[in-house]
GROMACS .gro file of C-alpha atoms in nm:
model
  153
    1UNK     CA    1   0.778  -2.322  -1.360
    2UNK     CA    2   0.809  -2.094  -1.620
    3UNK     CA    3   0.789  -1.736  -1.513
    4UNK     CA    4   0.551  -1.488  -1.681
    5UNK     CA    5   0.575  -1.097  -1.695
    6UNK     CA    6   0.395  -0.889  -1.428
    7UNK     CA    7  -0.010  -0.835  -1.528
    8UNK     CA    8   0.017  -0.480  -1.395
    9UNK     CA    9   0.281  -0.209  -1.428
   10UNK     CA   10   0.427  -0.065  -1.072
   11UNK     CA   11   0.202   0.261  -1.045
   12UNK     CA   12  -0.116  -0.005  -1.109
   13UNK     CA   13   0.003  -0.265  -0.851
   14UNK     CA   14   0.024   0.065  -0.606
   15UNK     CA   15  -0.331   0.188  -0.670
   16UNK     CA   16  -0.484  -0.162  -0.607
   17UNK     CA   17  -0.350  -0.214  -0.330
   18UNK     CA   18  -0.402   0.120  -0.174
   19UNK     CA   19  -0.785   0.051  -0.262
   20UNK     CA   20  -0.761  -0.259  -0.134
   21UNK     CA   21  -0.675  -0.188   0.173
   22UNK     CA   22  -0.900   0.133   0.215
   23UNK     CA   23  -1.189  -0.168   0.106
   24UNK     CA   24  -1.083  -0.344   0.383
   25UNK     CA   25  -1.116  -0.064   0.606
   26UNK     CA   26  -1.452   0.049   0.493
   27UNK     CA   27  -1.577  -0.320   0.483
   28UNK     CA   28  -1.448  -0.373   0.863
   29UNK     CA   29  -1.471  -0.040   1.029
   30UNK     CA   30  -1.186   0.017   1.077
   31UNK     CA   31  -0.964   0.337   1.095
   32UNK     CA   32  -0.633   0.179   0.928
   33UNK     CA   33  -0.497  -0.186   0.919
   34UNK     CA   34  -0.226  -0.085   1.142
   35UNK     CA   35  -0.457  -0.081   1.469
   36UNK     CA   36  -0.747  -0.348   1.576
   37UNK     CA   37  -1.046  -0.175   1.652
   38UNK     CA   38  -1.182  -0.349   2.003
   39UNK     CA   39  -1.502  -0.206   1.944
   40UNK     CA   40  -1.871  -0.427   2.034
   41UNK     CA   41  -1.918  -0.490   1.667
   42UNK     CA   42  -1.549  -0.619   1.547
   43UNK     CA   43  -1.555  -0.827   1.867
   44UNK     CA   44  -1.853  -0.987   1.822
   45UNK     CA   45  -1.758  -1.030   1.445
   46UNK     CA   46  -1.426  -1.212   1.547
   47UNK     CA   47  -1.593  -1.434   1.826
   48UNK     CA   48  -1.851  -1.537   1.557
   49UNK     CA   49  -1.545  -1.597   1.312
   50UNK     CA   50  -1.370  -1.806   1.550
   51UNK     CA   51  -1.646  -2.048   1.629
   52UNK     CA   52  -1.716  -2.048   1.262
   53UNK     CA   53  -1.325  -2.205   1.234
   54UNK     CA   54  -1.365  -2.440   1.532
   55UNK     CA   55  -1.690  -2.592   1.349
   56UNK     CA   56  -1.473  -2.655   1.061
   57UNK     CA   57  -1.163  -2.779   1.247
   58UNK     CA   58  -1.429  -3.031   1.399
   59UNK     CA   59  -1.615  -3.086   1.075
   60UNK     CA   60  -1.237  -3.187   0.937
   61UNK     CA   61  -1.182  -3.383   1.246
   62UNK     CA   62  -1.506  -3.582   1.256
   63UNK     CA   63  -1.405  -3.674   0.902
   64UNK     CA   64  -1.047  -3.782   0.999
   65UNK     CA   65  -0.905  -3.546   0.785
   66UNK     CA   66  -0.611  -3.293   0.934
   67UNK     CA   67  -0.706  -2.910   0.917
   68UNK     CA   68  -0.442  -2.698   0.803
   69UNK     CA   69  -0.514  -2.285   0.823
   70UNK     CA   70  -0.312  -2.116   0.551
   71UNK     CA   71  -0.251  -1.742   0.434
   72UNK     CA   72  -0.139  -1.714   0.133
   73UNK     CA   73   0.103  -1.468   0.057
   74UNK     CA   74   0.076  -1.092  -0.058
   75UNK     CA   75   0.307  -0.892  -0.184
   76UNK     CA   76   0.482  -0.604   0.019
   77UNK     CA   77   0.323  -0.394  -0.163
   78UNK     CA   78   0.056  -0.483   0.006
   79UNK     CA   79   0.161  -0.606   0.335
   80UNK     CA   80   0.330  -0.232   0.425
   81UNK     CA   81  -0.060  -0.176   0.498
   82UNK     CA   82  -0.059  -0.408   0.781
   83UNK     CA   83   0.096  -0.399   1.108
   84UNK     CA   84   0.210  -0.727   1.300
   85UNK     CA   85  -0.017  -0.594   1.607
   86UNK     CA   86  -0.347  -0.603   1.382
   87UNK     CA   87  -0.290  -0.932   1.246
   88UNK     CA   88  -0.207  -1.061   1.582
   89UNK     CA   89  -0.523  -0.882   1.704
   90UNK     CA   90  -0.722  -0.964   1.419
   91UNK     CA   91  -0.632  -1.276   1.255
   92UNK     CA   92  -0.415  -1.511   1.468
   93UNK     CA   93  -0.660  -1.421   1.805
   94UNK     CA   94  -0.921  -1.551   1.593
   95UNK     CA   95  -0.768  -1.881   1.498
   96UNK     CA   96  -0.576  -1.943   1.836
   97UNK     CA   97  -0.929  -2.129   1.984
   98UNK     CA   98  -0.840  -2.353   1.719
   99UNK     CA   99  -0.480  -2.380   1.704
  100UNK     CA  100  -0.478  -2.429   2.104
  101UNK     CA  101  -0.763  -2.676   2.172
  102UNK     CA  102  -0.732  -2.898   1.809
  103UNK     CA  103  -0.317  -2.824   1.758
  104UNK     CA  104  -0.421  -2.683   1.404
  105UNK     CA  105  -0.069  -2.568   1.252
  106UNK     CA  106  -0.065  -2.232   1.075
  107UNK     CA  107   0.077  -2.210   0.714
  108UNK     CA  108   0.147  -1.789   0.679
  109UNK     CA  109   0.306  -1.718   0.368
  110UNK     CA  110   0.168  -1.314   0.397
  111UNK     CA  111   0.526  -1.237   0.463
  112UNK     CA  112   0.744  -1.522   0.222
  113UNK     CA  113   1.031  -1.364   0.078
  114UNK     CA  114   0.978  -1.474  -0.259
  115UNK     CA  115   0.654  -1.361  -0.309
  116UNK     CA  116   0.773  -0.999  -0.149
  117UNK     CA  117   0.865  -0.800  -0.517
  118UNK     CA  118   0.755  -1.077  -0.751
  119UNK     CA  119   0.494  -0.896  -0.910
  120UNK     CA  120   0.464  -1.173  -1.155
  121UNK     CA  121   0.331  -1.391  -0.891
  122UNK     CA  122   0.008  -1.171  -0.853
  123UNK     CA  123  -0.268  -1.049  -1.112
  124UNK     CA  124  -0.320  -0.721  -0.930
  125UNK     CA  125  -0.012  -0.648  -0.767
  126UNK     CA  126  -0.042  -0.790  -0.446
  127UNK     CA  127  -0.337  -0.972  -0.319
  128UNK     CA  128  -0.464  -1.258  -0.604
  129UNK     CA  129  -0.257  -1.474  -0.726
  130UNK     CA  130  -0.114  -1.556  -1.087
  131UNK     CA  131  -0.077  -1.921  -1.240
  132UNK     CA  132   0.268  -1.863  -1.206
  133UNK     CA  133   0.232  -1.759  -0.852
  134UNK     CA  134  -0.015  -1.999  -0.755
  135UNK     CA  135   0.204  -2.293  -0.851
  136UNK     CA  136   0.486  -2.101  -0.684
  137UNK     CA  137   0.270  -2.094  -0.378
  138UNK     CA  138   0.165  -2.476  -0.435
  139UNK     CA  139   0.542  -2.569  -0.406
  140UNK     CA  140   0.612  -2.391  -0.112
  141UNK     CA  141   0.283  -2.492   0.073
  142UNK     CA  142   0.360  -2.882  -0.018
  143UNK     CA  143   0.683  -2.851   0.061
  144UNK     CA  144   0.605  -2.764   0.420
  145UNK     CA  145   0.331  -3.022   0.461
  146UNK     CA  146   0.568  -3.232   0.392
  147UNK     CA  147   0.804  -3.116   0.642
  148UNK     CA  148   0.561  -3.109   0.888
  149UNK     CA  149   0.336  -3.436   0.780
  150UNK     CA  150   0.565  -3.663   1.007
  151UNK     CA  151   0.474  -3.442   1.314
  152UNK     CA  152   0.152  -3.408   1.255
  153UNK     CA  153  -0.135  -3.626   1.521
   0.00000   0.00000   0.00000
């Protein structure tokens, strides 16, 4: 694949994702991405999210076809946002109905090395991905179905 130059300079990558995150925050309620909020309204938001996924898994299912959930990955300029306690809180708890009752694997590329300082692999800095990144991403995610294909039911 050939590689492109970043989209955005350093400082720009920075300020997007600061606002991203802080969008995030303001969207969700919440006080920081470093700490799930357990309040009435995020809980009811992530049991509502949850079903949602399970109706898909089974939607996928119905149609013999093999659900997959995947994260794509963001850079760490982005990721220094997020603690591993608020995605486990907020994320993973809301796929594990899923993942437990239908054996849905998890593809979670939030953290993949190569994607970490590539800033060529995003259009912002962080969060949406490039061509270049996107087929970067491509490879990595078919790669792993790959690997995984043979143990899949």
């Amino acid at each position: 694949i050939e590689k492109f130059p970043p989209t955005c300079s350093d400082a720009m990558a920075v300020s997007n994702m600061k606002a991203m995150a802080a969008g995030w925050c303001r969207m969700f309620r919440l006080k920081n991405l470093k700490e799930f909020s357990n309040d009435g309204v995020n809980m009811v938001n992530q049991e509502y999210n949850a079903n949602l996924l399970k109706s898909m898994v089974l939607f996928c299912k119905e149609h013999k076809w093999k659900p997959v959930f995947v994260i794509t990955p963001f850079s760490a300029e982005l990721n220094q946002y997020f603690s591993d306690e608020f995605v486990n809180s907020a994320l993973y708890k809301m796929m594990e109905p899923s993942v437990q009752e239908y054996k849905v694997p998890i593809y979670d590329y939030r953290k993949c090395e190569s994607f970490q300082h590539d800033k060529a692999s995003f259009l912002d800095g962080g969060f949406r991905l490039s061509k270049f990144g996107s087929r970067k991403f491509m490879r990595h995610l078919l790669n792993d179905l790959a690997k995984e294909s043979k143990n899949y039911e």
